[in-house]
C-alpha positions as a printed Julia matrix, in Angstrom:
436×3 Matrix{Float64}:
 49.36   -72.56  -36.55
 48.6    -69.19  -35.03
 48.0    -69.52  -31.18
 46.0    -66.94  -29.17
 47.76   -64.25  -27.28
 47.58   -63.64  -23.64
 46.72   -67.35  -22.73
 42.96   -67.04  -23.24
 40.63   -68.68  -25.77
 39.31   -66.26  -28.39
 35.52   -65.78  -28.54
 33.62   -64.98  -31.9
 34.18   -61.29  -31.03
 37.82   -61.5   -30.41
 38.34   -63.73  -33.5
 36.6    -61.37  -35.78
 38.57   -58.25  -34.19
 41.79   -59.95  -35.11
 41.19   -60.96  -38.72
 42.68   -57.93  -40.11
 45.76   -58.28  -38.36
 46.62   -61.91  -38.99
 47.53   -63.51  -42.18
 44.64   -65.31  -43.85
 46.2    -68.63  -43.71
 46.81   -68.1   -39.94
 43.22   -67.1   -39.56
 41.87   -70.13  -41.4
 44.04   -72.5   -39.17
 42.94   -70.75  -36.06
 39.26   -71.08  -36.99
 39.79   -74.64  -37.65
 41.12   -74.96  -34.06
 38.37   -73.18  -32.59
 35.54   -75.16  -34.45
 37.17   -78.47  -33.31
 37.23   -77.25  -29.79
 33.6    -75.95  -29.92
 34.79   -72.59  -28.84
 32.72   -71.22  -31.58
 29.46   -73.01  -31.97
 25.68   -72.51  -32.76
 24.33   -72.03  -36.16
 24.38   -68.12  -36.2
 28.07   -67.9   -35.0
 29.37   -70.52  -37.37
 27.58   -68.8   -40.24
 28.84   -65.64  -39.5
 32.44   -66.5   -38.77
 32.52   -68.66  -41.99
 31.22   -65.46  -44.01
 33.87   -63.39  -42.4
 36.94   -65.79  -43.29
 35.77   -66.18  -46.87
 35.63   -62.34  -47.12
 39.28   -62.27  -46.04
 39.98   -64.88  -48.58
 38.41   -62.88  -51.51
 39.74   -59.72  -50.37
 43.37   -60.54  -49.57
 44.53   -63.6   -51.24
 46.12   -63.56  -54.6
 44.18   -65.05  -57.42
 44.3    -64.41  -61.14
 41.08   -65.87  -62.51
 37.64   -67.29  -61.39
 38.85   -70.81  -61.34
 41.6    -70.04  -58.93
 39.37   -68.3   -56.59
 36.75   -71.07  -56.84
 39.36   -73.57  -56.0
 40.64   -71.68  -53.03
 37.09   -71.25  -51.58
 36.34   -75.07  -51.91
 39.63   -76.07  -50.33
 39.09   -73.87  -47.31
 35.38   -75.0   -47.32
 36.32   -78.64  -46.88
 38.7    -77.79  -44.14
 36.01   -76.01  -42.24
 33.48   -78.66  -42.73
 35.93   -81.36  -41.79
 36.75   -79.44  -38.46
 33.07   -79.36  -37.46
 30.81   -81.67  -39.76
 27.84   -81.05  -37.27
 27.54   -77.49  -38.13
 26.02   -77.89  -41.63
 25.6    -73.99  -41.81
 29.39   -73.77  -42.65
 28.77   -75.86  -45.8
 25.81   -73.53  -46.59
 27.65   -70.48  -46.5
 30.44   -71.99  -48.43
 28.1    -73.07  -51.29
 26.58   -69.78  -51.27
 29.68   -67.76  -51.88
 30.68   -70.15  -54.43
 27.33   -69.59  -56.28
 27.97   -65.83  -55.79
 31.34   -65.98  -57.41
 29.92   -67.9   -60.29
 26.97   -65.32  -60.83
 29.39   -62.41  -60.51
 31.8    -63.96  -63.09
 29.11   -64.7   -65.51
 28.0    -61.26  -65.54
 31.6    -59.93  -65.85
 31.93   -62.08  -68.86
 28.74   -60.78  -70.46
 29.66   -57.24  -69.86
 33.16   -57.78  -71.39
 31.55   -59.21  -74.42
 28.97   -56.61  -74.95
 31.62   -53.54  -74.18
 34.57   -54.6   -76.03
 35.2    -52.82  -79.29
 35.14   -54.46  -82.55
 38.76   -55.27  -83.84
 38.01   -53.99  -87.47
 36.82   -50.64  -86.37
 39.19   -47.74  -85.37
 38.94   -46.73  -81.71
 36.93   -43.55  -80.69
 38.93   -40.83  -78.96
 37.66   -41.89  -75.59
 38.69   -45.56  -76.04
 42.05   -44.32  -77.27
 42.6    -41.97  -74.1
 41.43   -45.02  -71.91
 44.32   -47.15  -73.5
 46.91   -44.47  -72.59
 49.6    -45.71  -69.92
 47.98   -43.43  -67.26
 44.76   -45.28  -67.57
 45.97   -48.91  -68.17
 44.26   -50.18  -64.95
 41.04   -48.18  -65.57
 37.85   -50.43  -66.01
 36.61   -50.38  -69.59
 33.49   -48.51  -69.85
 30.85   -48.43  -72.63
 31.68   -45.53  -75.32
 28.75   -43.16  -75.89
 27.91   -42.54  -79.56
 29.97   -39.58  -80.96
 28.46   -36.22  -81.36
 30.55   -35.56  -84.34
 28.04   -36.77  -87.01
 25.73   -33.84  -85.83
 28.25   -31.12  -86.86
 28.8    -29.67  -90.23
 31.32   -31.29  -92.46
 33.8    -28.7   -92.09
 33.72   -28.5   -88.23
 33.86   -32.3   -88.38
 37.09   -32.31  -90.59
 38.8    -29.79  -88.34
 37.83   -31.6   -85.3
 39.15   -34.88  -86.6
 42.3    -33.17  -87.78
 43.09   -31.52  -84.35
 42.5    -34.85  -82.7
 44.79   -36.8   -84.91
 47.52   -34.2   -84.67
 47.43   -33.74  -81.03
 50.32   -36.23  -79.56
 48.71   -36.03  -76.06
 45.51   -37.95  -77.39
 47.51   -40.6   -79.74
 50.95   -41.28  -78.21
 53.49   -42.29  -80.89
 54.09   -45.89  -81.55
 57.56   -45.66  -80.37
 56.53   -44.48  -76.82
 54.02   -47.42  -76.43
 55.75   -50.28  -78.34
 57.37   -51.47  -75.02
 54.14   -51.3   -72.91
 52.6    -54.85  -72.69
 48.94   -55.03  -73.2
 48.61   -51.55  -74.43
 49.07   -51.62  -78.41
 48.85   -54.3   -80.81
 50.88   -54.58  -83.95
 48.16   -52.75  -85.88
 48.43   -49.69  -83.67
 45.26   -50.38  -82.26
 45.06   -49.96  -78.23
 43.96   -52.9   -76.49
 42.95   -53.05  -72.84
 43.99   -55.91  -70.45
 40.61   -57.46  -69.7
 41.87   -59.97  -67.22
 43.28   -57.39  -64.81
 40.27   -55.25  -65.14
 37.8    -58.36  -64.59
 39.66   -59.48  -61.39
 39.52   -55.98  -59.75
 35.9    -55.69  -60.52
 34.98   -59.18  -59.54
 36.9    -59.08  -56.43
 34.97   -55.92  -55.49
 31.47   -57.46  -56.75
 32.12   -60.75  -54.65
 33.06   -58.91  -51.52
 29.75   -56.6   -51.79
 27.77   -60.1   -52.08
 29.41   -61.56  -49.04
 28.6    -58.51  -46.98
 25.16   -58.99  -48.23
 24.99   -62.59  -46.81
 26.26   -61.26  -43.6
 23.82   -58.64  -43.31
 20.99   -61.29  -44.09
 22.48   -63.5   -41.26
 22.34   -60.46  -38.76
 18.74   -59.39  -39.87
 17.17   -62.83  -39.63
 15.73   -62.61  -36.25
 14.21   -58.98  -36.94
 12.63   -60.37  -40.2
 11.15   -63.7   -38.71
  9.54   -61.91  -35.85
  7.4    -59.89  -38.28
  5.51   -63.03  -38.93
  4.45   -63.54  -35.14
  1.16   -61.71  -35.19
  0.04   -63.81  -38.03
  0.59   -67.26  -36.19
  0.06   -66.32  -32.64
 -3.53   -65.11  -31.75
 -5.11   -63.73  -28.59
 -5.55   -66.45  -25.74
 -3.43   -68.88  -27.57
 -1.26   -71.47  -25.32
  2.05   -71.76  -26.96
  4.63   -74.28  -26.06
  8.26   -73.77  -26.67
 11.29   -75.82  -25.77
 14.51   -74.28  -24.7
 13.84   -71.36  -26.81
 16.52   -69.85  -29.14
 17.1    -66.08  -29.54
 14.94   -66.25  -32.61
 12.15   -67.89  -30.86
 12.31   -65.5   -27.81
 12.05   -62.42  -30.18
  9.3    -63.98  -32.17
  7.27   -64.45  -28.83
  8.05   -60.9   -27.57
  6.81   -59.38  -30.81
  3.62   -61.13  -30.65
  3.26   -60.29  -26.96
  3.42   -56.52  -27.77
  0.05   -56.78  -29.61
 -1.86   -59.64  -27.78
 -2.02   -61.62  -24.72
 -1.46   -65.39  -24.65
  0.2    -67.92  -22.51
  3.68   -69.62  -23.15
  4.58   -72.95  -21.7
  8.45   -72.66  -21.37
  9.78   -76.37  -21.23
 13.28   -76.89  -19.96
 15.43   -79.91  -19.22
 15.59   -80.73  -15.69
 19.42   -80.8   -15.6
 19.52   -77.08  -16.56
 16.39   -75.84  -14.78
 18.52   -74.25  -11.97
 19.97   -71.75  -14.67
 16.74   -71.31  -16.74
 15.63   -68.4   -14.7
 18.43   -66.31  -15.49
 18.81   -67.65  -19.13
 15.25   -66.69  -20.06
 14.84   -63.7   -17.59
 14.53   -61.15  -20.5
 11.83   -63.2   -22.08
  9.83   -63.45  -18.95
 10.16   -59.91  -18.28
  8.95   -58.72  -21.59
  6.1    -61.13  -21.77
  4.98   -60.18  -18.23
  5.14   -56.29  -19.21
  2.72   -56.82  -21.9
  0.33   -58.93  -19.97
  1.21   -62.45  -21.03
  2.29   -65.13  -18.89
  4.98   -67.59  -18.88
  4.8    -71.06  -17.13
  7.91   -72.97  -16.7
  7.54   -76.72  -17.17
 10.04   -79.52  -16.72
 10.21   -81.75  -19.89
  9.3    -84.79  -17.77
  5.89   -83.24  -17.02
  5.0    -81.61  -20.2
  2.58   -84.28  -21.22
  0.08   -83.14  -18.62
 -0.03   -79.78  -20.47
 -0.11   -80.95  -23.95
 -4.12   -81.1   -23.95
 -4.09   -77.18  -23.43
 -1.43   -76.4   -26.1
 -2.64   -74.79  -29.37
  0.79   -74.59  -31.17
  4.48   -75.67  -30.58
  7.32   -73.38  -31.62
 10.75   -74.71  -32.26
 14.05   -73.2   -33.21
 16.02   -74.94  -35.94
 19.74   -75.51  -35.93
 19.52   -76.64  -39.54
 16.5    -77.34  -41.91
 17.37   -80.03  -44.54
 16.25   -80.03  -48.19
 13.76   -82.88  -47.42
 12.1    -80.79  -44.68
 13.65   -82.76  -41.68
 15.22   -80.48  -38.88
 18.13   -80.69  -36.51
 16.78   -79.46  -33.09
 17.87   -79.45  -29.51
 17.83   -82.88  -28.04
 14.26   -83.57  -26.52
 12.41   -81.3   -29.01
 11.65   -84.35  -31.3
  9.83   -86.03  -28.21
  7.56   -82.82  -28.01
  6.93   -82.69  -31.74
  5.75   -86.32  -31.7
  3.4    -85.63  -28.8
  1.87   -82.5   -30.64
  1.3    -84.84  -33.49
 -0.63   -87.37  -31.45
 -2.67   -84.53  -30.04
 -3.06   -82.92  -33.63
 -1.32   -79.73  -32.46
  0.45   -77.43  -35.1
  4.41   -77.61  -35.03
  6.08   -74.43  -36.3
  9.79   -74.34  -36.96
 11.68   -70.94  -37.05
 15.12   -70.55  -38.82
 16.77   -68.26  -41.28
 17.29   -69.04  -45.17
 20.92   -69.56  -44.19
 20.02   -72.57  -42.08
 18.31   -74.42  -44.97
 20.73   -76.96  -46.24
 20.72   -78.22  -49.68
 22.5    -81.43  -48.59
 20.97   -84.49  -50.59
 22.88   -87.08  -48.35
 20.7    -88.76  -45.67
 20.95   -86.8   -42.57
 19.48   -88.64  -39.62
 21.37   -90.06  -36.65
 24.69   -89.14  -38.29
 24.01   -85.59  -37.17
 23.33   -86.34  -33.77
 26.06   -84.51  -31.5
 26.95   -86.19  -28.33
 27.96   -83.88  -25.18
 29.17   -84.34  -21.61
 27.11   -86.85  -19.5
 28.26   -85.65  -16.49
 25.27   -83.61  -15.67
 23.23   -86.83  -15.61
 25.75   -89.14  -13.95
 27.91   -88.27  -10.87
 31.37   -89.45  -11.51
 31.78   -90.19   -7.88
 29.64   -93.17   -8.51
 32.36   -95.6    -9.62
 30.12   -98.61  -10.34
 27.87   -96.53  -12.63
 30.78   -94.85  -14.35
 32.67   -98.23  -14.79
 29.66  -100.47  -15.81
 27.25   -98.28  -17.71
 27.85   -96.36  -20.87
 25.93   -93.06  -20.61
 25.37   -90.95  -23.61
 23.99   -87.32  -23.66
 22.62   -85.97  -27.17
 22.97   -82.38  -27.68
 20.75   -82.38  -30.66
 18.71   -84.69  -32.66
 16.97   -85.14  -36.03
 13.35   -84.3   -36.23
 11.68   -85.66  -39.42
  9.4    -83.54  -41.72
  6.3    -85.66  -41.06
  6.06   -83.87  -37.57
  6.33   -80.54  -38.87
  3.49   -78.31  -40.28
  5.15   -75.03  -41.12
  8.56   -73.44  -41.57
  9.0    -69.74  -40.96
 12.14   -68.05  -42.36
 13.22   -64.51  -43.06
 11.29   -64.94  -46.4
  8.03   -65.87  -44.87
  6.09   -69.15  -44.09
  6.64   -72.16  -46.13
  5.26   -75.61  -46.54
  7.72   -78.59  -47.03
  7.09   -78.71  -50.76
  8.15   -74.9   -51.03
 11.69   -75.73  -49.52
 13.21   -76.95  -52.89
 12.23   -73.58  -54.52
 14.14   -71.76  -51.95
 17.15   -73.88  -52.31
 17.05   -73.39  -56.04
 16.99   -69.77  -55.71
 19.96   -69.56  -53.28
 22.41   -72.48  -54.58
 23.8    -73.34  -57.8
 23.33   -76.98  -59.06
 27.07   -77.51  -59.27
 27.59   -76.38  -55.71
 24.84   -78.51  -54.42
 26.53   -81.66  -55.98
 29.94   -80.56  -54.79
 31.35   -82.87  -52.09
 32.23   -80.59  -49.36
 33.0    -83.72  -47.19
 35.84   -85.1   -49.35
 39.05   -85.15  -47.87
 40.49   -81.67  -47.35
 44.22   -81.45  -48.62
 46.48   -79.87  -45.83
């Protein structure tokens, strides 16, 4: 396995910068290692790096047909998911690329069927020229109707005579007999559709993956356009450890109206919250809105004043449940008791088509040292302390989902999944044992 040079652990940016200089298999193994060690983590980072590595597989690996490419993507997808099963967005991107390949391959087959000449008809001059050795690798193009029938009979006869007598237009059988895939036994030039289709399919799939990467990059800008619809002047908005998406959502709303934000943070990270959310506090204050920092132990005292709760999603499941930062589920349950709206923000790439039950199995456990001092020997020896990094929030506590495609109710999530994933890829078991 490739090891990082210089004795440092590569970040996401450094990993992406070195993709083109490493072999594809080395990049895959390095990414697996980084995911296992959580050197690359977070929904956006994992989705981005998965799209980049699959792009390299499509562009640089050798494959001769669609089945080989699908098998290669499935194998690498299983390895990446096995490396970090808590990051469901990895499986989401793998499934979307599989669906993209199926779509493009289907279009290519339809184009080939439509554009291929009938075997019983003699080839027009343009098709014969395309079949010459110098054009063997050129994509087959639809042949426009000939203008010769519009000419007089004498001109048509002379033109056809000149074409048939020109050796540069129709090379002799002897010169082409040894060229594979060019001339059949009936002297009819035949293109090699498989080579043409692979080249075309590779280009189309690369373009499609780049569109997925653009979508991931533009999610925050697209989600924040709905801020003015859901945040009204004078609102009291409660957020919990807001993600970058939530912060941009609040900043966009503050540019047009004044409201108050209750920023709830975990007591263990309260010392770092000022620097972590400094840009949010500055932008809110510059527009006349205020930010009040609240420790989560005392948030119940503020819940009666809250109008809406806005949470950032790590993953949105097909049933409407959401993977959120640990502690957010308690806030959502409190909001439901007070009949306050709970809004979840997340890009479509976070919407997982997983049909398996996702609940406690997706809870990620972190370092408990920030809650327990390891100098306390009796506590460490006799008490098992678990620190949840994330938790599952059931759909019953969520009112609205806002993605880069707009606002949705729970019932609409299946429609979005159907638009972005193929049925065969939804049923594909990414959690099966990856072959090494």
